[in-house]
Amino acid sequence: MDARSSSVISLRGARKAFGAVKALAGVDLAIAPHECVGLIGHNGAGKSTLMHVLAGTLTPDEADISVGGEPQDGYGVASAHRLGIRCVFQELSLCPNLTVAENARVLHPALRGFGWRSRAGALIRAKLDEIFPDHGIPEDAAVGDLSIGKRQMIEIARAFTVTTAPVRLVILDEPTSSLDGHTAGQLFSYIRQAVAGGLSCVLISHMLGEILSTSDRVVVMRDGAVVIGGPTATFDREKLVLAMGGAETHAAAAAPVRLPSSAPVIVRIRPERQPDGRDLVAQKGEIVGLAGLAGHGQTDLLLSVFDGAGHRSRKAAVSGRVALVAGDRQTDGIFPLWSIAQNIGVRSLKSFRRGPLLSSQAETSLAERWRQRIKIRTPDMRDPILSLSGGNQQKALFARALGSDATIVLMDDPMRGVDVATKLDVYDLVREEAAAGRTFLWYTTEMDELYHCDRVYVFRNGAIVAEFARADVSEEAIIGASFLESAAA
């Protein structure tokens, strides 16, 4: 029996082009039963396009597709679901106007008749309880009212639910991009348990530690093609970075910006639920990290600072102009009907004014400058923003903020779907801009990013519970403060 006939799903010669961009250039991939395959590559390498082909949501220009050894003609979403292929996309697909239970029903048309809501609610609640104990998500809540982290938990849990159709393969595209470390750990524990029980998984992640600790086999893509693959045990972090086409030359923990004690305070704010007199303070040129479990008030504080800059809030004393880099780019970041250049330039419209008109040449010049500086992968900045991969869309949001006149940049867990090389470039940019006097408030769920901050505040239940200088930041300290009811500074 060959590998193709024994595979859960097999692709041969998969090709897909979007205009001049070759997203897939003849990819072969087979997923075996009881296997977790880690798929990595830089933004624009073709990973998400390949997963859309596997999930049936995108028709390739060419490909031979087999499921369980049976060739598939007219393979699409319906046939993929019937055959047990599920996908959790990087850009979440839940309906925000529906409840959690109703979103579960969308995937399971067999839930019909009297009492279907209660059965759909019980189905999704049981799976959430299994994967994410103590998740705190009511099945009758409107999805649009939930945080992006909870929405991601629902999307993941829904993919593993079963009614009439089996689940044979679950594709997870950046599944932890909005989860904190604790919740991500729960997910990976469940994945290993599910794979041991007979399921197969494809895990796409820019967090190389997740790939190395969870997958059985690694596949590396570059420029729409598979460049190397093999058992995970034969790879380490350095080898993976080199295979993707880059070298990790930066230190994981960069030296912080040294601020004089006389540096002016640019932001002072007290969280609304703060039980004591503690304020969050940011000086000019400082990189301030916000840590703690997801959904514990970090994003609310950033939005209060944003409002304070516009004199719409008395909670924050803000001295300067503000720009926000959103983590939930689809909801809070991009303008989907605009071009890449327009999305970058929207924060800088005043600088484009030439008399009573706006200069398109100035907009194009700004976009091209940041295209080169932050390496946005596109043949034309006039193309629609949705023509970019998720990570390149996020680069455009960074370009919008850093290319503006803002003196304070708020970053709301902004590295979702961003590859390792781009992260390193962004870290350099942030330090460079901080050294020039820009102030950053940086909420992140990635521990490595906190080492780039001059000071870190840990949040729990909407309040600051701990404050650490750069020299005192450690994973143990952050986790300990995140879970304790109170913590000393």
Tab-separated table of C-alpha atoms in Angstrom:
chain	number	residue	atom	x	y	z
A	1	MET	CA	0.000	0.000	0.000
A	2	ASP	CA	1.522	3.385	-1.041
A	3	ALA	CA	1.469	6.539	1.044
A	4	ARG	CA	-1.300	8.063	-1.084
A	5	SER	CA	-3.785	5.229	-0.468
A	6	SER	CA	-3.070	5.129	3.261
A	7	SER	CA	-3.341	8.911	3.745
A	8	VAL	CA	-6.244	10.783	5.290
A	9	ILE	CA	-5.824	13.308	2.462
A	10	SER	CA	-3.290	13.630	-0.317
A	11	LEU	CA	-2.467	16.429	-2.766
A	12	ARG	CA	-0.283	16.109	-5.849
A	13	GLY	CA	0.834	18.933	-8.083
A	14	ALA	CA	-1.289	21.614	-6.396
A	15	ARG	CA	-1.006	24.928	-8.253
A	16	LYS	CA	-2.780	28.228	-7.644
A	17	ALA	CA	-2.070	31.716	-8.981
A	18	PHE	CA	-3.651	35.045	-8.095
A	19	GLY	CA	-2.766	37.192	-11.081
A	20	ALA	CA	1.009	37.421	-11.227
A	21	VAL	CA	1.405	35.900	-7.749
A	22	LYS	CA	2.033	32.134	-7.722
A	23	ALA	CA	0.639	31.117	-4.339
A	24	LEU	CA	1.179	27.389	-4.957
A	25	ALA	CA	3.773	26.089	-7.406
A	26	GLY	CA	3.209	22.330	-7.616
A	27	VAL	CA	2.852	21.236	-3.983
A	28	ASP	CA	2.712	17.572	-2.948
A	29	LEU	CA	1.421	16.825	0.546
A	30	ALA	CA	0.003	13.751	2.266
A	31	ILE	CA	-1.332	13.571	5.832
A	32	ALA	CA	-1.243	10.168	7.524
A	33	PRO	CA	-3.672	8.912	10.193
A	34	HIS	CA	-2.647	9.588	13.805
A	35	GLU	CA	-0.306	12.375	12.653
A	36	CYS	CA	0.150	16.036	13.540
A	37	VAL	CA	1.962	17.872	10.749
A	38	GLY	CA	3.535	21.236	11.506
A	39	LEU	CA	3.458	23.577	8.502
A	40	ILE	CA	5.698	26.652	8.584
A	41	GLY	CA	7.015	29.356	6.283
A	42	HIS	CA	7.230	33.127	6.004
A	43	ASN	CA	4.162	35.223	5.232
A	44	GLY	CA	3.164	34.694	1.600
A	45	ALA	CA	4.860	31.277	1.423
A	46	GLY	CA	1.542	29.647	0.441
A	47	LYS	CA	0.568	27.953	3.707
A	48	SER	CA	-2.926	29.392	4.067
A	49	THR	CA	-3.648	28.931	0.344
A	50	LEU	CA	-2.701	25.276	0.666
A	51	MET	CA	-4.996	24.862	3.668
A	52	HIS	CA	-7.891	26.478	1.796
A	53	VAL	CA	-7.388	23.886	-0.941
A	54	LEU	CA	-7.393	21.047	1.612
A	55	ALA	CA	-10.544	22.463	3.248
A	56	GLY	CA	-12.330	22.797	-0.094
A	57	THR	CA	-12.831	26.554	0.254
A	58	LEU	CA	-10.522	27.302	-2.683
A	59	THR	CA	-10.370	25.527	-6.029
A	60	PRO	CA	-6.794	25.031	-7.238
A	61	ASP	CA	-5.796	25.695	-10.849
A	62	GLU	CA	-4.346	22.182	-10.899
A	63	ALA	CA	-4.272	19.359	-8.336
A	64	ASP	CA	-4.974	15.677	-7.819
A	65	ILE	CA	-6.840	15.296	-4.528
A	66	SER	CA	-7.506	11.995	-2.783
A	67	VAL	CA	-9.226	11.395	0.551
A	68	GLY	CA	-8.727	7.999	2.162
A	69	GLY	CA	-7.178	6.798	-1.089
A	70	GLU	CA	-10.250	7.750	-3.159
A	71	PRO	CA	-9.726	10.358	-5.921
A	72	GLN	CA	-11.999	13.374	-5.550
A	73	ASP	CA	-13.669	15.151	-8.462
A	74	GLY	CA	-15.412	18.440	-7.735
A	75	TYR	CA	-13.883	18.599	-4.268
A	76	GLY	CA	-15.364	21.475	-2.241
A	77	VAL	CA	-16.551	22.575	1.196
A	78	ALA	CA	-19.542	20.194	1.316
A	79	SER	CA	-17.526	17.148	0.304
A	80	ALA	CA	-14.669	18.071	2.663
A	81	HIS	CA	-17.096	18.298	5.594
A	82	ARG	CA	-18.799	15.045	4.624
A	83	LEU	CA	-15.393	13.323	4.466
A	84	GLY	CA	-14.363	14.642	7.889
A	85	ILE	CA	-12.020	17.501	6.900
A	86	ARG	CA	-12.388	20.599	9.110
A	87	CYS	CA	-10.441	23.872	9.155
A	88	VAL	CA	-9.963	26.634	11.738
A	89	PHE	CA	-8.962	29.603	9.612
A	90	GLN	CA	-6.611	32.375	10.681
A	91	GLU	CA	-9.359	34.882	9.841
A	92	LEU	CA	-12.227	33.644	12.002
A	93	SER	CA	-15.394	32.546	10.187
A	94	LEU	CA	-17.990	32.797	12.969
A	95	CYS	CA	-21.181	34.813	12.396
A	96	PRO	CA	-20.987	37.689	14.916
A	97	ASN	CA	-24.752	38.304	14.969
A	98	LEU	CA	-25.494	34.701	16.006
A	99	THR	CA	-25.107	33.076	19.406
A	100	VAL	CA	-22.467	30.495	20.246
A	101	ALA	CA	-25.054	27.701	19.918
A	102	GLU	CA	-26.349	29.053	16.613
A	103	ASN	CA	-22.814	29.150	15.225
A	104	ALA	CA	-22.437	25.488	16.157
A	105	ARG	CA	-25.660	24.753	14.257
A	106	VAL	CA	-24.197	26.340	11.089
A	107	LEU	CA	-21.668	23.493	10.917
A	108	HIS	CA	-24.226	20.787	11.777
A	109	PRO	CA	-27.394	20.884	9.650
A	110	ALA	CA	-28.453	17.597	11.282
A	111	LEU	CA	-29.375	19.640	14.376
A	112	ARG	CA	-32.961	20.447	13.401
A	113	GLY	CA	-36.458	20.278	14.759
A	114	PHE	CA	-37.809	21.151	18.189
A	115	GLY	CA	-35.091	21.868	20.752
A	116	TRP	CA	-32.224	22.211	18.278
A	117	ARG	CA	-30.828	25.261	20.092
A	118	SER	CA	-30.443	23.432	23.375
A	119	ARG	CA	-28.826	20.457	21.594
A	120	ALA	CA	-26.451	22.740	19.684
A	121	GLY	CA	-25.627	24.553	22.928
A	122	ALA	CA	-24.927	21.297	24.737
A	123	LEU	CA	-22.722	20.117	21.846
A	124	ILE	CA	-20.478	23.170	21.764
A	125	ARG	CA	-20.423	23.561	25.563
A	126	ALA	CA	-19.234	19.966	26.012
A	127	LYS	CA	-16.389	20.448	23.536
A	128	LEU	CA	-15.367	23.791	25.065
A	129	ASP	CA	-15.324	22.120	28.491
A	130	GLU	CA	-13.148	19.326	27.101
A	131	ILE	CA	-10.587	21.547	25.385
A	132	PHE	CA	-10.674	24.703	27.527
A	133	PRO	CA	-11.785	23.932	31.100
A	134	ASP	CA	-13.144	26.991	32.921
A	135	HIS	CA	-13.599	28.834	29.607
A	136	GLY	CA	-16.541	30.880	30.939
A	137	ILE	CA	-18.339	31.156	27.578
A	138	PRO	CA	-22.171	30.930	27.756
A	139	GLU	CA	-23.711	29.201	24.741
A	140	ASP	CA	-26.450	31.834	24.468
A	141	ALA	CA	-23.976	34.754	24.190
A	142	ALA	CA	-23.802	36.684	20.915
A	143	VAL	CA	-20.425	35.958	19.341
A	144	GLY	CA	-19.940	39.601	18.357
A	145	ASP	CA	-20.009	40.587	22.044
A	146	LEU	CA	-17.132	38.259	22.951
A	147	SER	CA	-13.389	38.998	22.922
A	148	ILE	CA	-11.358	37.747	19.993
A	149	GLY	CA	-9.714	35.175	22.281
A	150	LYS	CA	-13.065	33.648	23.228
A	151	ARG	CA	-14.164	33.708	19.576
A	152	GLN	CA	-11.044	31.782	18.671
A	153	MET	CA	-11.798	29.218	21.387
A	154	ILE	CA	-15.311	28.745	19.975
A	155	GLU	CA	-13.994	28.349	16.415
A	156	ILE	CA	-11.509	25.704	17.566
A	157	ALA	CA	-14.028	23.788	19.668
A	158	ARG	CA	-16.601	23.843	16.857
A	159	ALA	CA	-14.136	22.213	14.454
A	160	PHE	CA	-13.848	19.169	16.741
A	161	THR	CA	-17.606	18.674	17.317
A	162	VAL	CA	-19.309	15.633	15.809
A	163	THR	CA	-22.919	14.871	14.875
A	164	THR	CA	-23.524	12.829	11.712
A	165	ALA	CA	-20.259	13.563	9.882
A	166	PRO	CA	-17.021	12.183	11.373
A	167	VAL	CA	-13.906	14.233	12.078
A	168	ARG	CA	-10.762	12.780	10.488
A	169	LEU	CA	-8.533	15.818	9.953
A	170	VAL	CA	-8.555	19.239	11.636
A	171	ILE	CA	-6.480	22.019	10.073
A	172	LEU	CA	-5.450	24.697	12.566
A	173	ASP	CA	-4.184	27.908	10.945
A	174	GLU	CA	-2.476	30.025	13.640
A	175	PRO	CA	-4.880	28.711	16.312
A	176	THR	CA	-3.145	30.426	19.261
A	177	SER	CA	-2.798	33.874	17.692
A	178	SER	CA	-5.359	35.313	20.138
A	179	LEU	CA	-4.884	32.887	23.039
A	180	ASP	CA	-2.760	33.450	26.117
A	181	GLY	CA	-0.102	30.929	27.112
A	182	HIS	CA	-2.332	29.059	29.560
A	183	THR	CA	-5.165	28.569	27.072
A	184	ALA	CA	-2.726	27.662	24.283
A	185	GLY	CA	-1.277	24.980	26.557
A	186	GLN	CA	-4.751	23.519	27.057
A	187	LEU	CA	-5.223	23.369	23.284
A	188	PHE	CA	-1.919	21.608	22.602
A	189	SER	CA	-2.614	19.070	25.318
A	190	TYR	CA	-5.939	18.311	23.658
A	191	ILE	CA	-4.346	18.061	20.194
A	192	ARG	CA	-1.896	15.409	21.385
A	193	GLN	CA	-4.744	13.531	23.053
A	194	ALA	CA	-6.900	13.738	19.899
A	195	VAL	CA	-4.052	12.565	17.645
A	196	ALA	CA	-3.357	9.638	19.959
A	197	GLY	CA	-7.065	8.794	19.737
A	198	GLY	CA	-7.053	8.586	15.937
A	199	LEU	CA	-7.459	12.112	14.533
A	200	SER	CA	-4.964	13.863	12.296
A	201	CYS	CA	-4.032	17.543	12.482
A	202	VAL	CA	-2.222	20.154	10.445
A	203	LEU	CA	-0.809	22.906	12.641
A	204	ILE	CA	0.260	26.179	11.027
A	205	SER	CA	2.126	28.479	13.384
A	206	HIS	CA	4.817	31.131	13.371
A	207	MET	CA	5.604	30.134	16.957
A	208	LEU	CA	8.351	27.632	16.274
A	209	GLY	CA	8.227	26.321	19.840
A	210	GLU	CA	4.624	25.237	19.247
A	211	ILE	CA	5.644	23.339	16.114
A	212	LEU	CA	8.603	21.623	17.777
A	213	SER	CA	6.669	20.596	20.894
A	214	THR	CA	3.418	19.452	19.266
A	215	SER	CA	3.953	18.108	15.736
A	216	ASP	CA	5.169	14.688	14.608
A	217	ARG	CA	6.402	15.920	11.230
A	218	VAL	CA	7.435	19.334	9.903
A	219	VAL	CA	6.854	20.676	6.389
A	220	VAL	CA	8.546	23.951	5.393
A	221	MET	CA	7.190	26.087	2.533
A	222	ARG	CA	8.835	28.918	0.646
A	223	ASP	CA	7.552	30.830	-2.396
A	224	GLY	CA	4.618	28.486	-2.917
A	225	ALA	CA	6.600	25.239	-2.743
A	226	VAL	CA	7.628	22.664	-0.145
A	227	VAL	CA	11.387	23.040	0.387
A	228	ILE	CA	12.025	20.505	3.151
A	229	GLY	CA	10.175	18.135	5.451
A	230	GLY	CA	10.795	15.345	7.910
A	231	PRO	CA	10.248	14.101	11.452
A	232	THR	CA	10.107	16.938	13.980
A	233	ALA	CA	12.816	15.298	16.073
A	234	THR	CA	15.336	16.020	13.289
A	235	PHE	CA	14.768	19.808	13.503
A	236	ASP	CA	15.572	22.539	15.966
A	237	ARG	CA	14.678	26.235	15.925
A	238	GLU	CA	17.814	27.321	14.038
A	239	LYS	CA	17.355	24.690	11.338
A	240	LEU	CA	13.722	25.695	10.803
A	241	VAL	CA	14.621	29.386	10.475
A	242	LEU	CA	17.355	28.569	7.940
A	243	ALA	CA	14.954	26.342	5.967
A	244	MET	CA	12.448	29.177	5.726
A	245	GLY	CA	15.125	31.311	4.099
A	246	GLY	CA	16.358	33.480	6.938
A	247	ALA	CA	18.886	33.542	9.723
A	248	GLU	CA	17.917	34.446	13.259
A	249	THR	CA	20.731	36.801	14.075
A	250	HIS	CA	18.980	38.835	16.743
A	251	ALA	CA	19.175	38.173	20.442
A	252	ALA	CA	15.903	36.962	21.895
A	253	ALA	CA	16.084	39.584	24.618
A	254	ALA	CA	17.227	42.952	23.360
A	255	ALA	CA	18.776	45.607	25.547
A	256	PRO	CA	16.137	48.034	26.783
A	257	VAL	CA	16.150	51.733	26.086
A	258	ARG	CA	17.789	53.505	29.033
A	259	LEU	CA	15.641	56.459	30.022
A	260	PRO	CA	16.775	59.342	32.189
A	261	SER	CA	14.703	59.718	35.316
A	262	SER	CA	13.790	63.190	34.093
A	263	ALA	CA	12.147	61.888	30.875
A	264	PRO	CA	8.641	63.378	30.710
A	265	VAL	CA	5.619	61.222	31.502
A	266	ILE	CA	3.576	60.895	28.305
A	267	VAL	CA	0.799	58.591	29.552
A	268	ARG	CA	-0.674	58.227	33.024
A	269	ILE	CA	-3.781	56.130	33.518
A	270	ARG	CA	-5.438	54.185	36.318
A	271	PRO	CA	-7.426	51.085	35.290
A	272	GLU	CA	-11.115	51.460	36.029
A	273	ARG	CA	-11.165	48.443	38.360
A	274	GLN	CA	-7.897	49.275	40.157
A	275	PRO	CA	-8.495	48.699	43.906
A	276	ASP	CA	-5.479	50.754	45.026
A	277	GLY	CA	-3.853	53.980	43.888
A	278	ARG	CA	-1.550	52.397	41.329
A	279	ASP	CA	-1.276	54.065	37.895
A	280	LEU	CA	0.224	52.849	34.665
A	281	VAL	CA	2.905	55.338	33.660
A	282	ALA	CA	4.809	55.603	30.381
A	283	GLN	CA	7.685	58.016	29.783
A	284	LYS	CA	8.754	59.509	26.491
A	285	GLY	CA	10.762	56.938	24.519
A	286	GLU	CA	9.690	54.007	26.715
A	287	ILE	CA	8.398	50.614	25.631
A	288	VAL	CA	5.816	49.546	28.203
A	289	GLY	CA	4.524	45.957	28.106
A	290	LEU	CA	1.062	44.852	29.209
A	291	ALA	CA	0.924	41.190	30.243
A	292	GLY	CA	-1.415	38.700	31.897
A	293	LEU	CA	-4.084	36.291	30.719
A	294	ALA	CA	-6.095	37.383	27.689
A	295	GLY	CA	-9.233	39.389	28.367
A	296	HIS	CA	-8.160	40.824	31.725
A	297	GLY	CA	-8.377	44.502	30.817
A	298	GLN	CA	-5.298	45.140	28.683
A	299	THR	CA	-7.215	46.049	25.515
A	300	ASP	CA	-9.681	48.175	27.509
A	301	LEU	CA	-6.781	50.180	28.916
A	302	LEU	CA	-5.317	50.775	25.441
A	303	LEU	CA	-8.695	52.019	24.224
A	304	SER	CA	-8.926	54.347	27.231
A	305	VAL	CA	-5.535	55.804	26.293
A	306	PHE	CA	-6.767	56.230	22.714
A	307	ASP	CA	-9.866	58.062	23.980
A	308	GLY	CA	-7.738	60.152	26.337
A	309	ALA	CA	-5.625	61.417	23.443
A	310	GLY	CA	-8.796	62.718	21.826
A	311	HIS	CA	-9.959	64.292	25.116
A	312	ARG	CA	-12.912	61.893	25.124
A	313	SER	CA	-11.980	60.375	28.465
A	314	ARG	CA	-11.028	61.723	31.885
A	315	LYS	CA	-9.468	58.406	32.862
A	316	ALA	CA	-6.214	59.015	31.015
A	317	ALA	CA	-3.708	61.868	30.934
A	318	VAL	CA	-2.162	61.600	27.475
A	319	SER	CA	0.382	64.050	26.071
A	320	GLY	CA	0.717	63.347	22.373
A	321	ARG	CA	-0.874	62.000	19.236
A	322	VAL	CA	-1.865	58.333	19.228
A	323	ALA	CA	-1.985	55.521	16.666
A	324	LEU	CA	-3.313	51.998	17.267
A	325	VAL	CA	-2.062	48.735	15.759
A	326	ALA	CA	-5.022	46.382	16.136
A	327	GLY	CA	-4.611	42.661	16.740
A	328	ASP	CA	-8.079	41.861	15.351
A	329	ARG	CA	-7.298	43.300	11.942
A	330	GLN	CA	-10.509	42.184	10.249
A	331	THR	CA	-12.754	43.933	12.776
A	332	ASP	CA	-10.627	46.847	13.988
A	333	GLY	CA	-7.799	47.253	11.481
A	334	ILE	CA	-8.136	47.054	7.737
A	335	PHE	CA	-10.549	48.761	5.352
A	336	PRO	CA	-11.347	45.718	3.181
A	337	LEU	CA	-12.544	47.625	0.094
A	338	TRP	CA	-9.479	49.883	-0.058
A	339	SER	CA	-6.065	49.372	-1.611
A	340	ILE	CA	-2.928	48.595	0.371
A	341	ALA	CA	-1.673	52.162	-0.132
A	342	GLN	CA	-4.965	53.664	1.045
A	343	ASN	CA	-4.953	51.472	4.156
A	344	ILE	CA	-1.450	52.637	5.040
A	345	GLY	CA	-2.111	56.299	4.303
A	346	VAL	CA	-5.442	56.762	6.082
A	347	ARG	CA	-3.739	57.851	9.339
A	348	SER	CA	-1.618	60.438	7.472
A	349	LEU	CA	-4.223	62.266	5.371
A	350	LYS	CA	-3.266	65.692	6.749
A	351	SER	CA	0.256	65.298	5.391
A	352	PHE	CA	-1.141	64.531	1.915
A	353	ARG	CA	-2.951	67.861	1.621
A	354	ARG	CA	-1.925	70.029	-1.292
A	355	GLY	CA	-4.224	73.019	-1.041
A	356	PRO	CA	-7.843	71.819	-0.946
A	357	LEU	CA	-6.946	68.382	-2.395
A	358	LEU	CA	-5.156	65.237	-1.286
A	359	SER	CA	-2.067	64.192	-3.230
A	360	SER	CA	-2.229	60.602	-4.480
A	361	GLN	CA	1.486	60.881	-5.235
A	362	ALA	CA	2.233	61.598	-1.576
A	363	GLU	CA	0.098	58.619	-0.557
A	364	THR	CA	1.908	56.358	-3.023
A	365	SER	CA	5.305	57.633	-1.859
A	366	LEU	CA	4.505	56.857	1.790
A	367	ALA	CA	3.199	53.389	0.913
A	368	GLU	CA	6.236	52.542	-1.233
A	369	ARG	CA	8.628	53.734	1.463
A	370	TRP	CA	7.037	51.427	4.016
A	371	ARG	CA	6.716	48.608	1.520
A	372	GLN	CA	10.507	48.594	1.331
A	373	ARG	CA	11.103	49.224	5.018
A	374	ILE	CA	8.770	46.537	6.398
A	375	LYS	CA	8.955	44.210	3.347
A	376	ILE	CA	5.283	43.980	2.342
A	377	ARG	CA	5.056	41.198	-0.247
A	378	THR	CA	2.939	42.479	-3.153
A	379	PRO	CA	3.535	43.295	-6.833
A	380	ASP	CA	1.547	46.537	-6.573
A	381	MET	CA	0.572	48.695	-3.581
A	382	ARG	CA	-2.586	49.674	-5.476
A	383	ASP	CA	-3.868	46.111	-5.163
A	384	PRO	CA	-6.707	45.481	-2.675
A	385	ILE	CA	-5.616	44.941	0.924
A	386	LEU	CA	-7.348	41.537	0.877
A	387	SER	CA	-4.936	40.360	-1.828
A	388	LEU	CA	-2.287	40.144	0.913
A	389	SER	CA	-1.694	37.233	3.251
A	390	GLY	CA	-2.797	37.757	6.849
A	391	GLY	CA	0.724	38.541	8.026
A	392	ASN	CA	1.283	41.079	5.252
A	393	GLN	CA	-2.020	42.752	6.134
A	394	GLN	CA	-0.648	43.122	9.660
A	395	LYS	CA	2.524	44.673	8.259
A	396	ALA	CA	0.341	47.277	6.543
A	397	LEU	CA	-1.209	48.165	9.917
A	398	PHE	CA	2.272	48.646	11.399
A	399	ALA	CA	3.178	50.835	8.422
A	400	ARG	CA	0.033	52.910	8.995
A	401	ALA	CA	0.943	53.608	12.632
A	402	LEU	CA	4.710	54.040	12.272
A	403	GLY	CA	4.373	56.117	9.104
A	404	SER	CA	2.052	58.590	10.844
A	405	ASP	CA	2.786	61.599	13.058
A	406	ALA	CA	1.772	59.708	16.219
A	407	THR	CA	4.114	60.087	19.174
A	408	ILE	CA	2.413	57.246	21.092
A	409	VAL	CA	1.816	53.865	19.470
A	410	LEU	CA	-0.624	51.430	21.068
A	411	MET	CA	-0.128	47.791	20.066
A	412	ASP	CA	-2.983	45.379	20.853
A	413	ASP	CA	-1.289	41.953	20.581
A	414	PRO	CA	-0.360	42.861	17.008
A	415	MET	CA	1.826	39.921	15.952
A	416	ARG	CA	-1.049	37.645	14.946
A	417	GLY	CA	0.031	35.586	11.934
A	418	VAL	CA	3.375	37.366	11.564
A	419	ASP	CA	6.392	35.236	10.694
A	420	VAL	CA	9.617	35.053	12.678
A	421	ALA	CA	11.726	37.209	10.349
A	422	THR	CA	9.090	39.965	10.240
A	423	LYS	CA	8.771	39.923	14.028
A	424	LEU	CA	12.501	40.500	14.340
A	425	ASP	CA	12.291	43.397	11.873
A	426	VAL	CA	9.376	44.900	13.819
A	427	TYR	CA	11.261	44.571	17.113
A	428	ASP	CA	14.134	46.528	15.549
A	429	LEU	CA	11.721	49.175	14.284
A	430	VAL	CA	10.093	49.548	17.691
A	431	ARG	CA	13.453	49.970	19.452
A	432	GLU	CA	14.644	52.407	16.784
A	433	GLU	CA	11.482	54.506	17.073
A	434	ALA	CA	11.620	54.405	20.894
A	435	ALA	CA	15.213	55.622	20.823
A	436	ALA	CA	14.009	58.541	18.674
A	437	GLY	CA	11.434	59.472	21.336
A	438	ARG	CA	8.305	57.524	20.439
A	439	THR	CA	6.421	55.842	23.292
A	440	PHE	CA	4.933	52.349	22.940
A	441	LEU	CA	2.252	50.597	24.992
A	442	TRP	CA	2.468	46.979	23.924
A	443	TYR	CA	-0.069	44.353	24.959
A	444	THR	CA	1.201	40.904	24.037
A	445	THR	CA	0.393	37.289	24.833
A	446	GLU	CA	3.880	36.188	23.669
A	447	MET	CA	6.397	35.922	26.472
A	448	ASP	CA	9.389	36.558	24.187
A	449	GLU	CA	8.019	40.000	23.297
A	450	LEU	CA	7.955	41.132	26.926
A	451	TYR	CA	11.764	40.911	27.009
A	452	HIS	CA	11.838	43.816	24.536
A	453	CYS	CA	10.002	46.105	26.977
A	454	ASP	CA	11.555	48.534	29.441
A	455	ARG	CA	8.810	47.887	31.987
A	456	VAL	CA	5.958	45.373	32.215
A	457	TYR	CA	2.587	45.662	33.986
A	458	VAL	CA	0.672	42.439	34.675
A	459	PHE	CA	-3.125	42.582	34.601
A	460	ARG	CA	-5.682	40.411	36.338
A	461	ASN	CA	-9.449	41.011	36.498
A	462	GLY	CA	-9.114	44.461	34.961
A	463	ALA	CA	-6.476	45.736	37.385
A	464	ILE	CA	-2.685	45.960	37.596
A	465	VAL	CA	-1.437	43.299	40.014
A	466	ALA	CA	2.305	43.539	39.408
A	467	GLU	CA	4.934	45.766	37.830
A	468	PHE	CA	8.370	44.539	36.733
A	469	ALA	CA	11.435	46.380	35.560
A	470	ARG	CA	13.099	44.865	32.515
A	471	ALA	CA	15.756	43.097	34.579
A	472	ASP	CA	13.081	41.345	36.668
A	473	VAL	CA	10.924	40.062	33.793
A	474	SER	CA	10.741	36.269	33.612
A	475	GLU	CA	8.165	33.733	32.513
A	476	GLU	CA	7.816	32.449	36.075
A	477	ALA	CA	7.212	35.947	37.446
A	478	ILE	CA	4.623	36.824	34.783
A	479	ILE	CA	2.733	33.545	35.156
A	480	GLY	CA	2.809	33.761	38.923
A	481	ALA	CA	1.366	37.278	38.914
A	482	SER	CA	-1.249	36.345	36.305
A	483	PHE	CA	-2.717	33.593	38.455
A	484	LEU	CA	-2.396	35.052	41.926
A	485	GLU	CA	-5.268	37.064	43.323
A	486	SER	CA	-2.781	39.766	44.248
A	487	ALA	CA	0.895	40.323	43.715
A	488	ALA	CA	3.491	42.673	45.089
A	489	ALA	CA	5.221	45.082	42.761
